[in-house]
GROMACS .gro file of C-alpha atoms in nm:
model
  317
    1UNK     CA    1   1.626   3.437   0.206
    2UNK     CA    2   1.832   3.569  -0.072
    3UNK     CA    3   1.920   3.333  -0.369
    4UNK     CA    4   2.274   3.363  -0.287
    5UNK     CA    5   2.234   3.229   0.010
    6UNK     CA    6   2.075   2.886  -0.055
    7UNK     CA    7   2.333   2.609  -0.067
    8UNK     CA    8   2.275   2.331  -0.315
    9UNK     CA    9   2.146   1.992  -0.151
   10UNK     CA   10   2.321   1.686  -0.371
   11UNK     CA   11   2.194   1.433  -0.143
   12UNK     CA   12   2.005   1.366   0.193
   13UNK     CA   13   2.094   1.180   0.494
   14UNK     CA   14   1.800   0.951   0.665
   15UNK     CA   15   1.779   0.975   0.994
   16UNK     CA   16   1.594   0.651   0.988
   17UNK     CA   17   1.653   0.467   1.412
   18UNK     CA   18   1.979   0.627   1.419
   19UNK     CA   19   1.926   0.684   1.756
   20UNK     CA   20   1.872   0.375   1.858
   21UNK     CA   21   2.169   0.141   2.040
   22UNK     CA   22   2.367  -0.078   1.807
   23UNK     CA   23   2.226  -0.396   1.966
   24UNK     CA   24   1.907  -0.279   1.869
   25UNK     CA   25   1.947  -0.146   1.544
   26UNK     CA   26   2.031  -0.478   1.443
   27UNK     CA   27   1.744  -0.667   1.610
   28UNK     CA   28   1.535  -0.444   1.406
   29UNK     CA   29   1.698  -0.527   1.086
   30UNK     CA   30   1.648  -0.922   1.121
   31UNK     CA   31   1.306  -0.809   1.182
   32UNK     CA   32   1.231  -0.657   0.873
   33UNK     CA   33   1.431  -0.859   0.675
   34UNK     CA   34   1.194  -1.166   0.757
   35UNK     CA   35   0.855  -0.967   0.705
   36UNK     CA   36   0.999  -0.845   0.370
   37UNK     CA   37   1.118  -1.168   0.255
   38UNK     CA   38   0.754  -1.308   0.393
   39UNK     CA   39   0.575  -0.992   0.177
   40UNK     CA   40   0.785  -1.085  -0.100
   41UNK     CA   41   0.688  -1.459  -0.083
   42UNK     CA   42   0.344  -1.420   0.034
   43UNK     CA   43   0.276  -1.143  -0.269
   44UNK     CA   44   0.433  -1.340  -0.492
   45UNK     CA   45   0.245  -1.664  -0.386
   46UNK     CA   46  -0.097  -1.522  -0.429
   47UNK     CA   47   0.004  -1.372  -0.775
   48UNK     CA   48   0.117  -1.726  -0.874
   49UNK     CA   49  -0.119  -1.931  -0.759
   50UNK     CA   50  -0.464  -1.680  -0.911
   51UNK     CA   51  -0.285  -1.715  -1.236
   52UNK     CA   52  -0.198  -2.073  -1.268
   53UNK     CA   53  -0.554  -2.231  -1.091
   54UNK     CA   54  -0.815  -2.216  -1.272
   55UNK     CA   55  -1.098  -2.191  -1.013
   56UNK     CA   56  -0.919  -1.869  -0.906
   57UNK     CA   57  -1.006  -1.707  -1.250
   58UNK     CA   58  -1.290  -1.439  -1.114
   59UNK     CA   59  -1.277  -1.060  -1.075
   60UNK     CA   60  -1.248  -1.102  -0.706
   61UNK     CA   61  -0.887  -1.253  -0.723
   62UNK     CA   62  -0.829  -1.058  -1.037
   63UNK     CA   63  -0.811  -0.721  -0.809
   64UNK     CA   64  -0.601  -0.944  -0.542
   65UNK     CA   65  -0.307  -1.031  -0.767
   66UNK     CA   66  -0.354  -0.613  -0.867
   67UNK     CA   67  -0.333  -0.554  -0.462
   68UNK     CA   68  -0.005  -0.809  -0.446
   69UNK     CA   69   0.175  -0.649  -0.757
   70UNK     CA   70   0.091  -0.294  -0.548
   71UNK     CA   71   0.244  -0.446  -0.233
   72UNK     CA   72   0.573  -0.585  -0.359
   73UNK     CA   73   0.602  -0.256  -0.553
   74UNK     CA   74   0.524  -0.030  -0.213
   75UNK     CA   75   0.757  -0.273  -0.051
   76UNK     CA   76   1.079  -0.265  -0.307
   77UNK     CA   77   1.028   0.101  -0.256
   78UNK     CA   78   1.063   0.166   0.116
   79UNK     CA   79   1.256  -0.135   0.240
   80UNK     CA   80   1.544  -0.252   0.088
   81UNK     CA   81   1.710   0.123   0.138
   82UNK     CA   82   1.588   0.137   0.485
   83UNK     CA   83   1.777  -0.218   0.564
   84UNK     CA   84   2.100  -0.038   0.451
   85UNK     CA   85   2.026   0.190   0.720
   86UNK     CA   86   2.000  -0.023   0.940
   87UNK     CA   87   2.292  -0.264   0.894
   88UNK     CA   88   2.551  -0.096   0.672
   89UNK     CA   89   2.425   0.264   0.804
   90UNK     CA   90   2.419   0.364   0.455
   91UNK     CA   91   2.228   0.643   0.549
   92UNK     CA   92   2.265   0.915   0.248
   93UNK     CA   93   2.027   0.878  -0.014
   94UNK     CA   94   2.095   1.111  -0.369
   95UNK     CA   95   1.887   1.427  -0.462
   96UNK     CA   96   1.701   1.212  -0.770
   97UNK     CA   97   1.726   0.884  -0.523
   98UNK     CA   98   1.527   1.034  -0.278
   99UNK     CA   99   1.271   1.208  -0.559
  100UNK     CA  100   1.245   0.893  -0.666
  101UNK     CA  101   1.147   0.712  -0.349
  102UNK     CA  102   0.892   0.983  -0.317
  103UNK     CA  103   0.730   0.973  -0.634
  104UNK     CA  104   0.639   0.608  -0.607
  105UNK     CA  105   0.528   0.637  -0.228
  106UNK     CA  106   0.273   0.882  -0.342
  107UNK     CA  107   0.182   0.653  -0.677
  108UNK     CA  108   0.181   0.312  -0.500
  109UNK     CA  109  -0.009   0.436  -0.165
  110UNK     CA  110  -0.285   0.644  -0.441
  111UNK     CA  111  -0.346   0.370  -0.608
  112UNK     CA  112  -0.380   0.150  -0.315
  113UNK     CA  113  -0.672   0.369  -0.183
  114UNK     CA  114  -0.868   0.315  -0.509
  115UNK     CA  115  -0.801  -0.009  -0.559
  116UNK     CA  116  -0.938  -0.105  -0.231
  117UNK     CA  117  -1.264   0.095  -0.329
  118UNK     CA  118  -1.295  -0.092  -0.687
  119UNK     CA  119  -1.255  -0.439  -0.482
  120UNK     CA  120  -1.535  -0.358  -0.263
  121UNK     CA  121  -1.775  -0.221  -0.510
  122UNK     CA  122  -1.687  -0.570  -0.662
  123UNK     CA  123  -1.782  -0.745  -0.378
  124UNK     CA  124  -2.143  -0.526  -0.379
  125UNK     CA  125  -2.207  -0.664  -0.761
  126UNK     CA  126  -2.112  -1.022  -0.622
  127UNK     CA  127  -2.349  -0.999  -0.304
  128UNK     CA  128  -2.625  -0.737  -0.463
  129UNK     CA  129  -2.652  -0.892  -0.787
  130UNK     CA  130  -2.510  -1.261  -0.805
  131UNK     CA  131  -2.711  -1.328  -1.103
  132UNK     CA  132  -2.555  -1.020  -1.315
  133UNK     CA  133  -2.226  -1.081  -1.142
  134UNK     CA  134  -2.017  -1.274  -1.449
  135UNK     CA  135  -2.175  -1.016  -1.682
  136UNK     CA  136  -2.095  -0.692  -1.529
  137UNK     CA  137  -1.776  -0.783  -1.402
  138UNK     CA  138  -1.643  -0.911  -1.723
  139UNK     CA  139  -1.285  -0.916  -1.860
  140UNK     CA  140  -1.284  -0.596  -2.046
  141UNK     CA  141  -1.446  -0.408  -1.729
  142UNK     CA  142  -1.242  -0.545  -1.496
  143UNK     CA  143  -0.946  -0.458  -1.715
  144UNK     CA  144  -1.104  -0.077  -1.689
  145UNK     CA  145  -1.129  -0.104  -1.370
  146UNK     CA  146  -0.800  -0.196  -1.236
  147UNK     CA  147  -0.629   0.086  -1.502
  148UNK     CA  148  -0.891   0.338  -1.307
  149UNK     CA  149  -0.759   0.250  -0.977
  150UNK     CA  150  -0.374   0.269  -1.113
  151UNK     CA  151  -0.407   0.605  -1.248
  152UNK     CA  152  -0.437   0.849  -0.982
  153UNK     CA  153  -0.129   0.773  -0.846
  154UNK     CA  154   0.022   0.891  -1.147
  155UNK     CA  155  -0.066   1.257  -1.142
  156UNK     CA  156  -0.097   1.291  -0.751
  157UNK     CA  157   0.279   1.131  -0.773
  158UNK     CA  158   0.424   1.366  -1.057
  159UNK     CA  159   0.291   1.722  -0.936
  160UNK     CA  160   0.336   1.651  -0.566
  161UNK     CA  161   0.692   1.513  -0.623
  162UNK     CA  162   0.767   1.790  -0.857
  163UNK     CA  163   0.663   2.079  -0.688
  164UNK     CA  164   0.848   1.975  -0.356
  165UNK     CA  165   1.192   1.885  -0.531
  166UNK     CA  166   1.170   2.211  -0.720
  167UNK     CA  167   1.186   2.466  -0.432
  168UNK     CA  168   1.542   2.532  -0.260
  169UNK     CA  169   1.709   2.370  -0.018
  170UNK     CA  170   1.922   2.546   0.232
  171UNK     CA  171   2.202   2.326   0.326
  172UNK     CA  172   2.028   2.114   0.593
  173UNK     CA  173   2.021   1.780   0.452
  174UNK     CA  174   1.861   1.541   0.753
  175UNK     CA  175   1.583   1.387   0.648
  176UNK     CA  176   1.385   1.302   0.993
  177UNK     CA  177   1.231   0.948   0.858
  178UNK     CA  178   1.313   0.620   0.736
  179UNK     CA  179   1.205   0.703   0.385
  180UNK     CA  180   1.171   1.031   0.184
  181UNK     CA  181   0.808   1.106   0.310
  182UNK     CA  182   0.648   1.444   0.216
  183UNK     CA  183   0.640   1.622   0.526
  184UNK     CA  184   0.996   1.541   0.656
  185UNK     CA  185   1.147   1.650   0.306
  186UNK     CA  186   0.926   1.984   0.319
  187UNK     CA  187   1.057   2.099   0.655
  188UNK     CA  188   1.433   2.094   0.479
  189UNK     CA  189   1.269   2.374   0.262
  190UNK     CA  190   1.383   2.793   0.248
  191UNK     CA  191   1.089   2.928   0.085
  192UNK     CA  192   0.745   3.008   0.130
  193UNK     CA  193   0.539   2.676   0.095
  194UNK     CA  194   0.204   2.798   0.198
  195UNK     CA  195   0.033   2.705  -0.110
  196UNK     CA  196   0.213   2.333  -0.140
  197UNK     CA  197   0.077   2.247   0.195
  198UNK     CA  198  -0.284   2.354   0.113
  199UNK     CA  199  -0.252   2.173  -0.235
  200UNK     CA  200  -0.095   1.844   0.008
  201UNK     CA  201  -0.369   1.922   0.240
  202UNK     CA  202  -0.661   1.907  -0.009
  203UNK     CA  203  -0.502   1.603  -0.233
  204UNK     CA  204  -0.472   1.372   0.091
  205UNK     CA  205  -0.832   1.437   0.175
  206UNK     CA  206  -0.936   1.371  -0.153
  207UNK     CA  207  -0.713   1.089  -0.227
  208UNK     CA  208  -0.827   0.915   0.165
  209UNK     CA  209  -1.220   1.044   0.175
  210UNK     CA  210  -1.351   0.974  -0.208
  211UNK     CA  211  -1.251   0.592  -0.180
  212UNK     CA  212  -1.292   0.570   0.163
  213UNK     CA  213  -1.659   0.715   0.095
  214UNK     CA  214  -1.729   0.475  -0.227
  215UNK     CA  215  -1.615   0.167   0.028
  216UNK     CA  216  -1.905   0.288   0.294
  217UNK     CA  217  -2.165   0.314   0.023
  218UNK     CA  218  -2.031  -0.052  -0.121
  219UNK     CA  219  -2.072  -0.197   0.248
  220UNK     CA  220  -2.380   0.012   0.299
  221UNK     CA  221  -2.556  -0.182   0.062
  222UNK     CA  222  -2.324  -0.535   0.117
  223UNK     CA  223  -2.498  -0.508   0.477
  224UNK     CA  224  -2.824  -0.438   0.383
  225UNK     CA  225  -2.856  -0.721   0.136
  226UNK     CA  226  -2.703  -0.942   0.386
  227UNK     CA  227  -2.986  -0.883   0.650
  228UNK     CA  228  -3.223  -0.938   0.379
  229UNK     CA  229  -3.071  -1.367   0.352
  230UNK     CA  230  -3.313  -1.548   0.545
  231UNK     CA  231  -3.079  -1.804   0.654
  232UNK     CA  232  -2.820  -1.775   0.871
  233UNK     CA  233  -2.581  -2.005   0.685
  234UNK     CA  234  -2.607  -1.752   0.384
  235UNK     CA  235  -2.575  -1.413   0.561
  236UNK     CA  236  -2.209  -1.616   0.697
  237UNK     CA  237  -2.140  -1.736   0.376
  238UNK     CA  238  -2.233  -1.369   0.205
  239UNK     CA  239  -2.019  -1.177   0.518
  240UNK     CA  240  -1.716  -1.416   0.486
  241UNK     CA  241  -1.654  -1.357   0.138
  242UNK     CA  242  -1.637  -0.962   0.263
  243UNK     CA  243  -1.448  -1.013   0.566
  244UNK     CA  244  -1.052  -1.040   0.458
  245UNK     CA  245  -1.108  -0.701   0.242
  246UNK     CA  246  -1.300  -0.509   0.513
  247UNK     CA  247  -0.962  -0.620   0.733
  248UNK     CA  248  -0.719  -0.535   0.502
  249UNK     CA  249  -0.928  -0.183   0.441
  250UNK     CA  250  -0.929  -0.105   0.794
  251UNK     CA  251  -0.522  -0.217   0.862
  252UNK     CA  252  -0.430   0.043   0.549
  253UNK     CA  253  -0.689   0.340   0.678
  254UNK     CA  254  -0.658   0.322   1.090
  255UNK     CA  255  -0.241   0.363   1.025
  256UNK     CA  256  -0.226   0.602   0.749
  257UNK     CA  257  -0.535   0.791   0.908
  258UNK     CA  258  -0.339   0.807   1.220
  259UNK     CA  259  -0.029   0.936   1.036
  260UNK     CA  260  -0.138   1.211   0.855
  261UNK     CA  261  -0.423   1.353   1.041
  262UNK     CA  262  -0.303   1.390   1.362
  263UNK     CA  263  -0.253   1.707   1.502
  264UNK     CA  264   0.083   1.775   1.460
  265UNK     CA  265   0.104   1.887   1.843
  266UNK     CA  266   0.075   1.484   1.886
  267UNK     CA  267   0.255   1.359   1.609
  268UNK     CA  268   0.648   1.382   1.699
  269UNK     CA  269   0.876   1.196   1.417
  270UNK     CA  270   0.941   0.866   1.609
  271UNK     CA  271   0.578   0.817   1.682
  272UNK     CA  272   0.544   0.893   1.296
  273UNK     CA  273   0.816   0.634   1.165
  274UNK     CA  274   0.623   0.374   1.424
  275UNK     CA  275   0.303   0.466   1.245
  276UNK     CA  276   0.441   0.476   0.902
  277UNK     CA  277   0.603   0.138   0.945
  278UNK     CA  278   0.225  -0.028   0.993
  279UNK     CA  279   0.141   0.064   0.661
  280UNK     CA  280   0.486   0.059   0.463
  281UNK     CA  281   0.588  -0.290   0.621
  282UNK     CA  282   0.346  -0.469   0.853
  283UNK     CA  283   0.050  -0.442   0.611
  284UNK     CA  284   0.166  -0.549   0.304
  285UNK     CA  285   0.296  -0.865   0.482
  286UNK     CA  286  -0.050  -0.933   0.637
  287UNK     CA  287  -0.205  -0.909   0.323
  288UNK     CA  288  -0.170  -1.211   0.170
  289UNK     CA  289  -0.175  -1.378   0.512
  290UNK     CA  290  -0.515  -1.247   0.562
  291UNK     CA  291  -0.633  -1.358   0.231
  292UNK     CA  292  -0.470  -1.678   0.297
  293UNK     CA  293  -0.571  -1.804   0.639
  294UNK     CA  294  -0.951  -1.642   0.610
  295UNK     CA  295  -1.016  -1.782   0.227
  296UNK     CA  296  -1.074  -2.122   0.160
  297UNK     CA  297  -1.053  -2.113  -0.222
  298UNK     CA  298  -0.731  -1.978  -0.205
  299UNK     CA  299  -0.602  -2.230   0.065
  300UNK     CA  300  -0.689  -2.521  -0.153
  301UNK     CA  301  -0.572  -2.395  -0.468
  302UNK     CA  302  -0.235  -2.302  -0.255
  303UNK     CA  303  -0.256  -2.672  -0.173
  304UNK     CA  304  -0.324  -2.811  -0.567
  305UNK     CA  305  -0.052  -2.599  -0.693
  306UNK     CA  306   0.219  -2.714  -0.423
  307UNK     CA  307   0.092  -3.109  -0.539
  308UNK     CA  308   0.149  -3.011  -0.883
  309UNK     CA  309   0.453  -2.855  -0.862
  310UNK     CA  310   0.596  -3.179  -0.619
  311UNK     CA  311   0.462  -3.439  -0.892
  312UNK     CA  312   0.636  -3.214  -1.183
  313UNK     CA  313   0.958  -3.262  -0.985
  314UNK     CA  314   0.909  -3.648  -0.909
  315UNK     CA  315   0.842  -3.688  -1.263
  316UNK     CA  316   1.243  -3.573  -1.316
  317UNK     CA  317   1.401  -3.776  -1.049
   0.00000   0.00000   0.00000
């Protein structure tokens, strides 16, 4: 297409559930406002309560209150702008808005996948070497560890978000999501983007398959240690500290595995925004809930910081 052609794109419109009745439209947006009020609280809860009790002081809950930040971040992202959709039907979203959005999709959902990885391979030093445990996992690596898991996002975010936002746009501004998501933006494109979607190819494989593989080899050798336990009050006590991250790991693969590697003969937009939604909303919701409801440590410390906080307000009434 010649250059004269192209017409500027200002902003986007989000096509979001427009299609959806009224009625329903609304339902949904009660929905979500209650699961991300809940993600907000529950997030915010576990970040809270891992810095205020003491007995919540390890590495383990170190990397949870990283995973909580992540969430409320991923959250603050997607949501609030997809509630306008919903109930104002604020639908149009600005050139940078929408760059933005995407840029810390990509950096929140990156990091995500490594920190996941670094929180198992913590688990394997806490199972495979309980004795070494305090020593390797000490403040200054942890430290290293979570800035590790938080920097891939950065460069996966800034070249995949800048190369998309710099090719032309030809006029057609409907964005076929409820966020600005990679492939629905790229479709709006007038040029050749051959060599994007190989790049956007090779960096979600490598961004899903090198933590995905380090979490295997973690478990691998979680499992094998475990069998080792001769009793089987320790292999449940060893499994059960494992079991609320190898949940949480398999909520955020299955759905973003199942939106991005389909075949795209299978993967029509509404089934993709159902998808997407697991991830982006349900997820980081049942995070903390998980972490909550299968933890014990964190269900009495929940419990000693609620009595301290009530006998700090009796002591002012």
């Amino acid at each position: 297409m010649a250059e004269g052609n192209w017409t500027r794109v200002s902003e986007f419109i989000l096509i979001s559930f427009s299609s959806l009745p009224t009625e329903i439209q609304s339902l949904l947006f009660l929905t979500f406002l209650v699961i991300y009020l809940v993600t907000l609280l529950g997030n915010s809860l576990i970040i809270l309560v891992t810095l205020a009790d003491p007995m919540l002081h390890s590495p383990m809950y170190f990397f949870l209150r990283n995973l909580s930040f992540l969430e409320i971040g991923f959250n603050l992202v997607i949501v609030p702008k997809m509630l306008g959709t919903l109930i104002a039907q604020d639908t149009t979203i600005s050139f940078l808005g929408c760059a933005t959005q995407m840029y810390f999709f990509f950096f929140f959902g990156v990091s995500e996948c490594f920190l996941l990885a670094t929180m198992a391979y913590d688990r394997y030093v806490a199972i495979c070497s309980p004795l070494h445990y305090p020593v390797i996992m000490n403040p200054r690596t942890r430290a290293k560890l979570a800035a590790v898991s938080w920097f891939p996002g950065i460069p996966m975010a800034t070249v995949q978000t800048t190369w998309l936002f710099s090719f032309p746009f030809c006029g057609i501004n409907k964005v076929n999501h409820f966020f600005c998501d990679s492939p629905p933006v790229l479709s709006l494109v007038c040029a050749d983007t051959a060599l994007f979607e190989i790049y956007a190819i090779i960096g979600t494989i490598l961004v899903v398959m090198i933590p995905c593989l380090l979490i295997l080899c973690s478990y691998t050798r979680i499992t094998a240690a475990i069998l080792k336990i001769p009793s089987a009050k320790g292999k449940h006590k060893a499994f059960s500290t494992c079991s609320s991250h190898l949940l949480v790991v398999s909520l955020f693969y299955v759905s973003s595995s199942l939106t991005y590697f389909r075949p795209k003969s299978n993967n029509s937009p509404e089934s993709k925004k159902v998808l997407s939604l697991s991830y982006t909303v349900i997820t980081p919701m049942l995070n903390p809930i998980i972490y909550s409801l299968r933890n014990n440590e964190v269900k009495n410390a929940l419990g000693r910081t609620f009595h301290k906080a009530m006998g700090v307000r009796n002591c002012f009434l």
